[in-house]
Coordinates of C-alpha atoms in Angstrom, one line a residue:
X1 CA 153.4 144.6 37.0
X2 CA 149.8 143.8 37.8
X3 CA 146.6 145.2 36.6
X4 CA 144.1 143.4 37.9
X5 CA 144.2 142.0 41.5
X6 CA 141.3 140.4 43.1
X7 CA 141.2 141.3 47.2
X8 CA 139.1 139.1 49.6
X9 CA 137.7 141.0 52.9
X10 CA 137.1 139.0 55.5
X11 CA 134.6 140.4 57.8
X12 CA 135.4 138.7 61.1
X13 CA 134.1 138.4 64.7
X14 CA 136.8 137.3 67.1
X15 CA 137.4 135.5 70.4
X16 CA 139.4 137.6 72.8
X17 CA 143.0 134.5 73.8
X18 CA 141.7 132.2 71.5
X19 CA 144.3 132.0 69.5
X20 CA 144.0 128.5 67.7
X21 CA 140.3 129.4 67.4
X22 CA 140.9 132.5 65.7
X23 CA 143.6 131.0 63.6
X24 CA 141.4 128.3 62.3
X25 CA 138.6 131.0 61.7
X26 CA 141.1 132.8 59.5
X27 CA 142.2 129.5 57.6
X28 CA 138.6 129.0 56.6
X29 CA 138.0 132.1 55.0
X30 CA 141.4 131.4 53.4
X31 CA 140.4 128.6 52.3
X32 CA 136.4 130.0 50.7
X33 CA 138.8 132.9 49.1
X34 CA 140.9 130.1 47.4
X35 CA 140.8 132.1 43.9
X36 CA 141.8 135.9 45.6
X37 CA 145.2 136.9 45.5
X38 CA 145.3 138.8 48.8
X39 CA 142.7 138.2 51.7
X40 CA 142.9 141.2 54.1
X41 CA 141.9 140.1 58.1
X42 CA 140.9 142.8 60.9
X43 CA 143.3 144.5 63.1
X44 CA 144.4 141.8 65.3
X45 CA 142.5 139.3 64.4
X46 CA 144.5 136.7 65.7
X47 CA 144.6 137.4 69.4
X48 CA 141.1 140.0 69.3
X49 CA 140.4 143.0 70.4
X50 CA 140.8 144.8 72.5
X51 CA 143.6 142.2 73.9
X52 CA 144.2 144.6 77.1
X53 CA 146.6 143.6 79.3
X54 CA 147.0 139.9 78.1
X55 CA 149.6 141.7 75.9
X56 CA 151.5 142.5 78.9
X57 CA 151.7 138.9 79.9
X58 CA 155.0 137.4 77.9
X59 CA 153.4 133.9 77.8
X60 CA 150.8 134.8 75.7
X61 CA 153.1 137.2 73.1
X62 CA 155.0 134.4 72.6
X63 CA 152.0 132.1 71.6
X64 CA 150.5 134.4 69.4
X65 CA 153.9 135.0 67.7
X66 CA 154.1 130.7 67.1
X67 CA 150.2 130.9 66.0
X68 CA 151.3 134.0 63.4
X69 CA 154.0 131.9 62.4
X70 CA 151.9 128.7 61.5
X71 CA 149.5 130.9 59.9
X72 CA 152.3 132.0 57.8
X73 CA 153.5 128.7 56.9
X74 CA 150.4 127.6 56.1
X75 CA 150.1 130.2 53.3
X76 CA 152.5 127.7 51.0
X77 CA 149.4 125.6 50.4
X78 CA 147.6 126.9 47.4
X79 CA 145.2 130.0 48.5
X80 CA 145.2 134.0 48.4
X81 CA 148.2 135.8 50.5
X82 CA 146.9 137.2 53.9
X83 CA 147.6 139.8 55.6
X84 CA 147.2 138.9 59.6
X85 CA 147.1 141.2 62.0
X86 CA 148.5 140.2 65.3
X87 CA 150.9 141.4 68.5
X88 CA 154.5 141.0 67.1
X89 CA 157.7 141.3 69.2
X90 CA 160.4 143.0 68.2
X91 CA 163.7 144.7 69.8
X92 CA 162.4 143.5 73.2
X93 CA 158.6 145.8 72.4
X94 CA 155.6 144.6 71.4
X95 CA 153.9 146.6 68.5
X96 CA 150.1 146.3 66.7
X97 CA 151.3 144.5 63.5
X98 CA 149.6 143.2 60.3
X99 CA 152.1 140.5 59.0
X100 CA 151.8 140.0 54.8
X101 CA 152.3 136.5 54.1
X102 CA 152.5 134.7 51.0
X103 CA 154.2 130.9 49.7
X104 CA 155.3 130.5 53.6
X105 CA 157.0 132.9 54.6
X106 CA 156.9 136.8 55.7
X107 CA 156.7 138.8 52.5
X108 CA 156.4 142.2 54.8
X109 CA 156.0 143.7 58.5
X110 CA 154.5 147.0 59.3
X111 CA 153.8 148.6 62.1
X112 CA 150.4 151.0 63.7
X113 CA 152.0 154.1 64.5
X114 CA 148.7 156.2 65.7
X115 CA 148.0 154.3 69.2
X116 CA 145.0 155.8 70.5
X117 CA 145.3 156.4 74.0
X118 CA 141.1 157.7 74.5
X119 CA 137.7 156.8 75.4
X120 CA 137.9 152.7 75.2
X121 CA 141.4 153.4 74.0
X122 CA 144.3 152.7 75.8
X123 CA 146.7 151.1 73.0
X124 CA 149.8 153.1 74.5
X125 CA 149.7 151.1 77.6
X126 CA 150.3 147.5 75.9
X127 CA 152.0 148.6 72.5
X128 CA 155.1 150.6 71.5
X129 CA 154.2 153.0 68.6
X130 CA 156.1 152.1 65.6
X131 CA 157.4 154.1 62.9
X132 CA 155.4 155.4 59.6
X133 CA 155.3 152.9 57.4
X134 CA 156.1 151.8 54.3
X135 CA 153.9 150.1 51.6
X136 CA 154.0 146.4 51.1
X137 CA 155.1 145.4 47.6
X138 CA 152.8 142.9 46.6
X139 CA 152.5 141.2 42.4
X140 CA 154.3 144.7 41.2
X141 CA 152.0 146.9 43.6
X142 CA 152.4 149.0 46.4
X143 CA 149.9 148.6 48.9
X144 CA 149.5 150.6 51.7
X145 CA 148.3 149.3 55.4
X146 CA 147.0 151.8 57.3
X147 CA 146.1 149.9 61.0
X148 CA 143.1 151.5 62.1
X149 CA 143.9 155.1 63.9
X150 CA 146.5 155.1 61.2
X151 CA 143.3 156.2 59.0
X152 CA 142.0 159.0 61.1
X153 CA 144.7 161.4 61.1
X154 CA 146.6 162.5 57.7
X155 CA 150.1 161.7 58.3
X156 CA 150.1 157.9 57.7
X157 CA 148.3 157.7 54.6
X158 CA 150.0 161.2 52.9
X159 CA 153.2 159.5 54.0
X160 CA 152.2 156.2 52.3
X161 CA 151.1 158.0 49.3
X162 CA 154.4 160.1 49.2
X163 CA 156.3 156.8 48.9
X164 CA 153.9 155.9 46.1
X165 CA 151.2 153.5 47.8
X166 CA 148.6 153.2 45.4
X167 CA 146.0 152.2 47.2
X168 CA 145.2 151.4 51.4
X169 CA 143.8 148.6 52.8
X170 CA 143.2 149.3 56.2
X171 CA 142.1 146.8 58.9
X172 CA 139.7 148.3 61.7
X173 CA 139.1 147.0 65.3
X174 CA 136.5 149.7 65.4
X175 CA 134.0 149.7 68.2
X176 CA 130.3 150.4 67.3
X177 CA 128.9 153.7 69.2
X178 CA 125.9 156.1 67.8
X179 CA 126.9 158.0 64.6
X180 CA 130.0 156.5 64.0
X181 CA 129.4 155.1 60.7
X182 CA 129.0 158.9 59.4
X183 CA 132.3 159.4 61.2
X184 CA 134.4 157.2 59.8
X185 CA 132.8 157.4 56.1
X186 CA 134.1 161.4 56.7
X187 CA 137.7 160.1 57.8
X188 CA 137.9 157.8 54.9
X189 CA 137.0 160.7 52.3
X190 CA 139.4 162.7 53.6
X191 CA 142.3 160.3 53.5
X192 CA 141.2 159.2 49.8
X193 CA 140.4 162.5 48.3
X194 CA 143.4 164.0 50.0
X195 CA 146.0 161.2 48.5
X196 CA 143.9 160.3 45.3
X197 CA 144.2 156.6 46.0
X198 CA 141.5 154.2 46.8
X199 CA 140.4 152.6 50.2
X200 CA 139.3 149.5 51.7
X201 CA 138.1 149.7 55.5
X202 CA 137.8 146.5 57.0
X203 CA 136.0 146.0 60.2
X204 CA 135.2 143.5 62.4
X205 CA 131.9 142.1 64.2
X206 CA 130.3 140.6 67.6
X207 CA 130.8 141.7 71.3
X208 CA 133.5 141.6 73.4
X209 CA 132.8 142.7 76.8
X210 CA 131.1 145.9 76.6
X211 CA 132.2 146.8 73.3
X212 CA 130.2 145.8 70.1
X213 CA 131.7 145.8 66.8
X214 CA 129.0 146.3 63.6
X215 CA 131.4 145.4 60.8
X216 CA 130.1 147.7 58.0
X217 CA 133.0 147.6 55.9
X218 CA 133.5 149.7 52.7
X219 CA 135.5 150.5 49.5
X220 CA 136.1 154.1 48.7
X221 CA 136.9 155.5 45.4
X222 CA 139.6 158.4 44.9
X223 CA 137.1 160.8 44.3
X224 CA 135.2 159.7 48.0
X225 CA 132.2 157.4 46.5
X226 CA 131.4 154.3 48.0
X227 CA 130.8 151.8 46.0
X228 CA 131.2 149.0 48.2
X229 CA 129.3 148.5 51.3
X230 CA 129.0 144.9 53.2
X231 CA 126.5 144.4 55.7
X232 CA 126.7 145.4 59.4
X233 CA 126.5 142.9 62.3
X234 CA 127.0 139.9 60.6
X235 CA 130.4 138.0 59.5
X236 CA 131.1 138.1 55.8
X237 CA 133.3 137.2 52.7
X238 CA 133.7 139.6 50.0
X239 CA 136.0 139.2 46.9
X240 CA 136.8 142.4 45.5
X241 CA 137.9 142.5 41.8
X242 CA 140.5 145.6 41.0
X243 CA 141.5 147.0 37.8
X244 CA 144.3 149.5 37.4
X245 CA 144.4 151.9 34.1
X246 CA 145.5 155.4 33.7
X247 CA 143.9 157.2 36.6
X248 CA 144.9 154.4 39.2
X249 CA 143.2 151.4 40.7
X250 CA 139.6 151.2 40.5
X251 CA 137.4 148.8 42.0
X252 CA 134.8 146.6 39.5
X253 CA 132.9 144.9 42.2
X254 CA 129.7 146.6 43.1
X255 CA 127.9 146.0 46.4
X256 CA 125.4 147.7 48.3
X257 CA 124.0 147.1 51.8
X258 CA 121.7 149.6 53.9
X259 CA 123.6 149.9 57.1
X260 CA 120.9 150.1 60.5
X261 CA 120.2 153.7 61.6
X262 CA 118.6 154.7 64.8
X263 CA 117.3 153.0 66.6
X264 CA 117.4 149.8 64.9
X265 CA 121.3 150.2 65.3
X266 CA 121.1 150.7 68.6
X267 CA 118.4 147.6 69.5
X268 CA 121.0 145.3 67.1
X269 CA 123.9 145.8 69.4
X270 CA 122.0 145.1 72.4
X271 CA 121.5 142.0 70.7
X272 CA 125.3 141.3 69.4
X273 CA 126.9 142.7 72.9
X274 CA 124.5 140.4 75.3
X275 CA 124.2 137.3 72.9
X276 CA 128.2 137.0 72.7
X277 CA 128.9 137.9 76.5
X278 CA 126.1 135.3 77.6
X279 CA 127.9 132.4 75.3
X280 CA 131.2 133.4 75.5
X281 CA 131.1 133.8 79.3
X282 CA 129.4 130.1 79.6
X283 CA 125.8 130.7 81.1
X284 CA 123.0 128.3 79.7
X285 CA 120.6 131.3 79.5
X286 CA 119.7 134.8 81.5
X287 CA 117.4 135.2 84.2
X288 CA 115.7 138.9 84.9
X289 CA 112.9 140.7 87.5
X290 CA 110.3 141.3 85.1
X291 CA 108.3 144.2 87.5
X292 CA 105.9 145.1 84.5
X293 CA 108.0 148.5 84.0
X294 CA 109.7 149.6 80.6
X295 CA 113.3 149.1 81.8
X296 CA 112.3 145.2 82.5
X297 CA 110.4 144.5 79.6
X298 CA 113.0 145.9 77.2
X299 CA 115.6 143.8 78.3
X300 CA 113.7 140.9 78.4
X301 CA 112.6 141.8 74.4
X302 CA 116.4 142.1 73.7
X303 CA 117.6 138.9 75.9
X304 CA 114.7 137.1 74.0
X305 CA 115.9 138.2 70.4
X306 CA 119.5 137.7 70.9
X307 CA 119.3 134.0 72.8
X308 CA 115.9 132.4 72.4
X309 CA 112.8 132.5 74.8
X310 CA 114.0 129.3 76.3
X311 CA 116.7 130.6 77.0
X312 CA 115.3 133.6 79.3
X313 CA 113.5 133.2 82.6
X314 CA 111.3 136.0 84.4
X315 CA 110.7 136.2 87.9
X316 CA 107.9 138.9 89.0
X317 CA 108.8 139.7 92.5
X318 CA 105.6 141.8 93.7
X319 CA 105.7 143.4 97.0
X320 CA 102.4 144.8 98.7
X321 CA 103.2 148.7 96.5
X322 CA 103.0 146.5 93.1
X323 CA 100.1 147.1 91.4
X324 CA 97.4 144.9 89.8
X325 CA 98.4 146.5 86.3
X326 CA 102.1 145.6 86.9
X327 CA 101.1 142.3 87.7
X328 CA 99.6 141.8 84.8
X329 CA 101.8 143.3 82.5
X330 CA 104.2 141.5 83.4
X331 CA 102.7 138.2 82.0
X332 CA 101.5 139.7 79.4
X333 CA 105.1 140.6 78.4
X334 CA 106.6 136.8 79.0
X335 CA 103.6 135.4 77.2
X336 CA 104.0 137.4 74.7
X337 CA 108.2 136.9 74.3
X338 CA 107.0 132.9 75.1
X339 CA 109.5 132.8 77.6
X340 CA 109.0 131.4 81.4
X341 CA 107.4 133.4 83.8
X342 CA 107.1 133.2 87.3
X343 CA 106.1 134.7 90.5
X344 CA 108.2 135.1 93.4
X345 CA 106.3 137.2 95.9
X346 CA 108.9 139.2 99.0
X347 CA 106.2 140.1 101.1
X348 CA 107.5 137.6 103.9
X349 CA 111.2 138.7 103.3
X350 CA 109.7 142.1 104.0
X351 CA 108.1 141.0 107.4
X352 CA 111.4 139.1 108.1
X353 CA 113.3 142.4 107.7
X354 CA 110.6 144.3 109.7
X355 CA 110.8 141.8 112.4
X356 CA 114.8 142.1 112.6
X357 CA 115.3 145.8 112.1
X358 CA 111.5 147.3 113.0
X359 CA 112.5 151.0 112.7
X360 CA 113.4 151.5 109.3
X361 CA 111.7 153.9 107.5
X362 CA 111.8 156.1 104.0
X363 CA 114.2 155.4 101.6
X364 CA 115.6 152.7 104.0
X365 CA 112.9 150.7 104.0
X366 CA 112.0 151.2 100.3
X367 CA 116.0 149.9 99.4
X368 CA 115.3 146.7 101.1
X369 CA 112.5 146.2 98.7
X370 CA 115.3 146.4 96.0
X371 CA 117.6 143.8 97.9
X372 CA 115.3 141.2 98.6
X373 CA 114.4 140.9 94.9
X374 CA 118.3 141.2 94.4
X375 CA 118.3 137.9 97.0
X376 CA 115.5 136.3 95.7
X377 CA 117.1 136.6 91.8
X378 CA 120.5 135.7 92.6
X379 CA 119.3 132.8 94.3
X380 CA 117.6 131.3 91.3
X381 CA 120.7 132.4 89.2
X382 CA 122.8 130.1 91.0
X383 CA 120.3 126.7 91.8
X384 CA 119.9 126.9 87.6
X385 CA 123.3 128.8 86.2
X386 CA 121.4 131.4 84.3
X387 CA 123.2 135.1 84.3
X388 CA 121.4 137.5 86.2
X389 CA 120.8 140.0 83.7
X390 CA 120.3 144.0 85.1
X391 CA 117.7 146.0 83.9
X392 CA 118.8 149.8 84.6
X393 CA 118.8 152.6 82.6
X394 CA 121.5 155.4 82.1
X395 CA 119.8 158.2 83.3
X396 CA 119.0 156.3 86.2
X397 CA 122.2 155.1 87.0
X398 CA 123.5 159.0 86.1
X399 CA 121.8 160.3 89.0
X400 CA 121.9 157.4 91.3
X401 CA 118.4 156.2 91.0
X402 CA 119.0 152.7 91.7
X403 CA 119.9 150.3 94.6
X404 CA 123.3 149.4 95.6
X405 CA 123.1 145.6 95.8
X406 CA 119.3 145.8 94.7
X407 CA 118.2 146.7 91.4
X408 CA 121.9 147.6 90.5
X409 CA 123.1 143.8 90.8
X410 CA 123.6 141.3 88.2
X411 CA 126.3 140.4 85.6
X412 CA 125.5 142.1 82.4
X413 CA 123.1 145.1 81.6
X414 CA 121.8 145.9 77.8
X415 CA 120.3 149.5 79.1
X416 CA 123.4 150.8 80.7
X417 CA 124.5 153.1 78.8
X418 CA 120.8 154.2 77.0
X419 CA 118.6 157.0 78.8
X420 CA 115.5 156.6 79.4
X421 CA 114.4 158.6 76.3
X422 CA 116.0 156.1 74.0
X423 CA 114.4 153.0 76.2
X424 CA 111.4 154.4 75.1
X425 CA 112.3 154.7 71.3
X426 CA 113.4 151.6 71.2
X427 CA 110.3 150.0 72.9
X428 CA 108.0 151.7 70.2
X429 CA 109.9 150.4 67.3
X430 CA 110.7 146.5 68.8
X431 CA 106.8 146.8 69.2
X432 CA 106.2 147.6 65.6
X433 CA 108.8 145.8 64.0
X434 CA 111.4 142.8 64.3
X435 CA 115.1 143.1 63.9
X436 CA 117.1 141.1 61.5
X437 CA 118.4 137.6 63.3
X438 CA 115.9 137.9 66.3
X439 CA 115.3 134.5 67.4
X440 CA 112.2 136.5 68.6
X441 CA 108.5 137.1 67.9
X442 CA 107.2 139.2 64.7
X443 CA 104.8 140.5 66.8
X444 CA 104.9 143.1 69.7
X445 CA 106.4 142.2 72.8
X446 CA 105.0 144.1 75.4
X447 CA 101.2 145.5 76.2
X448 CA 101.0 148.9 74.7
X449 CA 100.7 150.2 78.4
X450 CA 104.3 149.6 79.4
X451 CA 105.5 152.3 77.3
X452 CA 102.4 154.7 77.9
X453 CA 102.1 154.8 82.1
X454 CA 104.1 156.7 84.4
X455 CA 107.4 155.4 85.1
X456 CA 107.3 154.2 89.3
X457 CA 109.8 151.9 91.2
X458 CA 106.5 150.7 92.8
X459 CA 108.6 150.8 96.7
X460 CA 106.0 152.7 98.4
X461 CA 102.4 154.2 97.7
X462 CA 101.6 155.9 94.4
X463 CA 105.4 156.7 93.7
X464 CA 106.6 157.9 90.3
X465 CA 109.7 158.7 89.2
X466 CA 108.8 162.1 88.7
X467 CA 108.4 162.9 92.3
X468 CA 112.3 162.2 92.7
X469 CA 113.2 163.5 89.1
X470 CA 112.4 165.6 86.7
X471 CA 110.8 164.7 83.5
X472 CA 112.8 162.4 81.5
X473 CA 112.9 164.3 78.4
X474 CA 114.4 167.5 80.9
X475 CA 116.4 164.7 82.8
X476 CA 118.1 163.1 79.4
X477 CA 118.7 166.6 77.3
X478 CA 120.9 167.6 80.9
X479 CA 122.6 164.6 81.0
X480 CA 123.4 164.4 77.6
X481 CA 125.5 168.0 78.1
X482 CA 127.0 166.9 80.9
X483 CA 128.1 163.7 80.1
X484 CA 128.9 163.3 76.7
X485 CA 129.8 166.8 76.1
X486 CA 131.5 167.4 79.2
X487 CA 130.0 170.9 79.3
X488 CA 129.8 172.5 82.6
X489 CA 126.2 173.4 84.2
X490 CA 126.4 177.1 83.1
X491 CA 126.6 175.8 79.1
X492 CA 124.0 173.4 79.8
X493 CA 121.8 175.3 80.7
X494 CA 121.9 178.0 78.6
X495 CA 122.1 175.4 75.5
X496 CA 118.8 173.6 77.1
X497 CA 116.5 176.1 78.6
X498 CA 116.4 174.6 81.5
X499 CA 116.8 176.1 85.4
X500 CA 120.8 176.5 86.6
X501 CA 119.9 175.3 90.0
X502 CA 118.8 172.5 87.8
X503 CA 120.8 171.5 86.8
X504 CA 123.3 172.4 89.2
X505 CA 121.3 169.5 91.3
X506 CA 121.9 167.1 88.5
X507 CA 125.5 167.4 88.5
X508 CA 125.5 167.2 91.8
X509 CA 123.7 163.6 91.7
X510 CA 125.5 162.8 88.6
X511 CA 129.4 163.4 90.9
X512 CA 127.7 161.8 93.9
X513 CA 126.5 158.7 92.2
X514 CA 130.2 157.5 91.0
X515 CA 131.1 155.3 93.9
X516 CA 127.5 153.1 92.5
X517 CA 128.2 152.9 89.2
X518 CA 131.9 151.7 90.0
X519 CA 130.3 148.6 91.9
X520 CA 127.4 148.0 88.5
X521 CA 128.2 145.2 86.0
X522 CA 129.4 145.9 82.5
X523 CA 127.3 146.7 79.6
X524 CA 127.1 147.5 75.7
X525 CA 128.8 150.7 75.2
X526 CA 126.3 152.8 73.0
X527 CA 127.0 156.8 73.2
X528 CA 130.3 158.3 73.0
X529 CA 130.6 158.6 77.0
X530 CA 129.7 155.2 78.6
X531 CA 130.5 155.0 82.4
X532 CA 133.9 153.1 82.9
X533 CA 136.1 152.6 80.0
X534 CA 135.0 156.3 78.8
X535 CA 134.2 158.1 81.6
X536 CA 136.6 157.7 84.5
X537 CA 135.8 160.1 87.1
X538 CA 137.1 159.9 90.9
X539 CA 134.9 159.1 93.4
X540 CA 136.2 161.3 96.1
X541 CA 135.4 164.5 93.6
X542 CA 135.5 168.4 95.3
X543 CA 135.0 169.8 92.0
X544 CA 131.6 171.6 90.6
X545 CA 130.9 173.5 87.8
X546 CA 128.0 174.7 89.6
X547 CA 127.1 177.8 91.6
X548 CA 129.6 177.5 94.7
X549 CA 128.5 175.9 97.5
X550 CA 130.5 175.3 100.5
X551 CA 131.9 171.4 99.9
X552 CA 132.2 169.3 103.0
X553 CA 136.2 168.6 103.9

């Protein structure tokens, strides 16, 4: 029987069907680990996360079970076992497996049994639950292997423990959102604290789509104190060094990190999600309206940061309601991200329009505005490749402040789900400081002046967002109940202060404004409630929480 064992965590980002790629990903830190006895991989590291429905296809089961299998064979050449997490048919069902291998061959199979079915979630549609495990027996010890959700309820992990686990390794596909960090350090005390045995949590990192994973991984003592934490965002290689004596296994190694915390953490996956969609995805670079606003010049500081200011193009497109001040803030914000900058003015699009459809008025008029730069940018996007990157905020896009086919169009948006309060948090920090791995400038990146004017769309005379809206702050605190607490207007307002018929309005925007954001491109997922994967609301909607009104039929 062991009493030492020395565990390498591999701290992973993924491709989502690569299959050889992650394989040969996996090998390498193998092969850097060479002295470890076990290396631990995320949660299905081999085929990514989340697979979706590629786990539905048969095809591609069956080549992830050969890539498992060489993976497995290849442990015979001298190197740490690994445990490889992976789809894995069995009995005609397909189950979230982590696959122990050692000296060739399968030394042990288990099974996720929690397959969360929330938010992001939606495991139950592509996997069969299996059943609770059992702990690996691995050099005389009993490991147990937790996947994941099998970590955030009790009955995995007392289950393991009751057939004398004596420690859990679990591997995490866990998605980055705002506070999560605190949640699952609270998970992971309760699981070790409540079984008396130790805990490794294992994350992955980089974007996938909209989701962002921030790594972060840990070790937990019995008692709940972390003594391990590796760094968030980046990929890493730790080898752990364990003892075991008469109060269990302990861990020697010692290893301390400072994880982000707002808003840094929020800035850094804006970076991660954009920087992996743009190269994963195939585009040479991102182009943007840069109109001189916040919303613009943010997304050009986190497309500059994440790819490079050669990499990012910025086209002011003034119409005769721009002002001399946007204008010029505009440059000032390319020259000082160094990237290109030009100036595409719409003012004979505009007559073109006038000429073909001369009454148009009111918000009619001001929308073609919006879908002239949209025609302009796309343009441009396609002569040169580069992905036209959208520059809306959530609260915007709540209420239905944007343009269908105008503002609203693009491929990717960074701000999507981030209100306007946090736009502006996030542009007073970039400006004060530089993030870790921006491949931008120390300095600020924008005039002082973006963040301090008056928000406007700038489509007709003297406009401001506040003559459509209420005040952001008002605006954000609303949304926030409504959204991510899925309170109804009564609790809202009662837990802001603000007006019922307030917010009664919002909601009312907020319902109406679904059939939009169906038709907007993806984006980092930041809060707990981002519109799509978390919020899925119908778009033909009768129902209020509002005073009654009569509802059209």
């Amino acid at each position: 029987m062991a009493d030492k064992l020395t565990i390498a965590l591999a701290q992973m980002n993924q491709r989502v069907g690569d299959l050889e790629g992650n394989a040969s990903a996996m090998l390498e830190m193998r092969r850097r680990a060479r002295d470890a006895d076990l290396l631990l991989c995320p949660e299905l590291q081999v085929i990514g996360y989340p697979p979706e429905d590629l786990v539905l296809k048969p095809e591609f089961v069956r080549r992830a079970m050969e890539t498992a299998q060489r993976l497995v064979e290849a442990t015979a050449e001298p190197g740490p076992a690994m445990l490889i997490g992976t789809v894995w048919h069995d009995g005609g069902q397909n189950f979230n497996a982590m696959i122990l291998a050692g000296g060739g061959r399968v030394l042990g199979c288990t099974y996720k049994h929690e397959l969360p079915n929330y938010g992001t979630f939606d495991e139950k549609r592509i996997f069969t639950p299996g059943p609770l495990p059992e702990p690996f027996e691995f050099k005389g010890v009993k490991i147990g292997v937790p996947i994941c959700e099998d970590m955030w309820f009790d009955p995995v992990c007392a289950h393991l423990a009751e057939l004398g686990a004596e420690m859990f390794l679990v591997p995490h596909g866990s998605p980055y959102e705002l506070d999560k960090t605190l949640t699952r350090e609270r998970q992971a005390r309760a699981r070790t604290t409540g079984t008396g045995r130790p805990l490794i949590f294992l994350n992955r990192v980089g974007g996938q789509d909209e989701l962002v994973f921030d790594g972060s991984s840990f070790v937990m003592h019995p008692d709940g104190e972390m003594i391990v934490q590796m760094p968030d965002w980046e990929e890493a290689l730790l080898i752990t060094e364990w003892m075991r004596d008469a109060g269990g296994w302990r861990c020697a190694t010692r290893c301390e990190h400072e994880v982000d915390e707002f808003p840094v953490d929020v800035y850094r996956a804006m970076m991660v999600g954009l920087g992996d969609y743009v190269k994963r995805n195939g585009f040479p670079g991102v182009i943007l309206g840069l109109s001189g606003g916040i919303d613009s010049a943010l997304s050009a500081a986190v497309a500059v940061d994440a790819l490079g200011p050669e990499k990012v193009r910025c086209v002011m497109l003034p119409s005769k309601y721009t002002s001399n001040e946007s204008l010029e803030d505009a440059q000032e914000c390319a020259r000082l991200l160094g990237c290109r900058h030009d100036v595409v003015p719409i003012a004979a699009g505009v007559d073109a329009i006038d000429k073909m459809l001369p009454d148009l008025e009111g918000l009619a008029a001001e929308n073609v505005q919006a879908r002239l730069r949209m025609v302009a940018l796309m343009a441009l996007s396609n002569a040169e490749g580069q992905m036209l990157l959208t520059t809306g905020n959530k609260s915007e896009m709540s209420v239905g402040y944007a343009t269908l086919y105008g503002d609203m169009a693009g491929g990717y948006s960074v701000l999507k789900d981030t209100y306007k309060s946090t736009v502006f948090a996030l542009s007073r920090w970039r400006n004060r400081n530089s993030p870790e791995g921006a491949l931008g400038p120390g300095g600020p990146v924008m005039p002082e002046r973006v963040i301090t004017k008056p928000p406007s769309a700038e489509l007709r005379p003297d406009q401001k967002d506040e003559d459509s809206l209420p005040p952001y702050p008002a605006l954000d605190r609303i949304l926030e109940g409504l959204i991510e607490q899925e309170m109804s207007v009564k609790e809202v307002a009662n837990a802001t202060g603000e007006d019922i018929e307030l917010v009664a309005d919002i909601e009312s925007k907020l319902l109406k404004a679904e059939y939009k954001r169906r038709q907007a491109p993806p984006g980092v997922k930041i809060g707990s409630r981002n519109f799509g994967r978390d919020r899925r609301y119908p778009i033909s909607n009768f129902f209020h929480t509002g005073p009654q009104t009569k509802l059209p039929r």
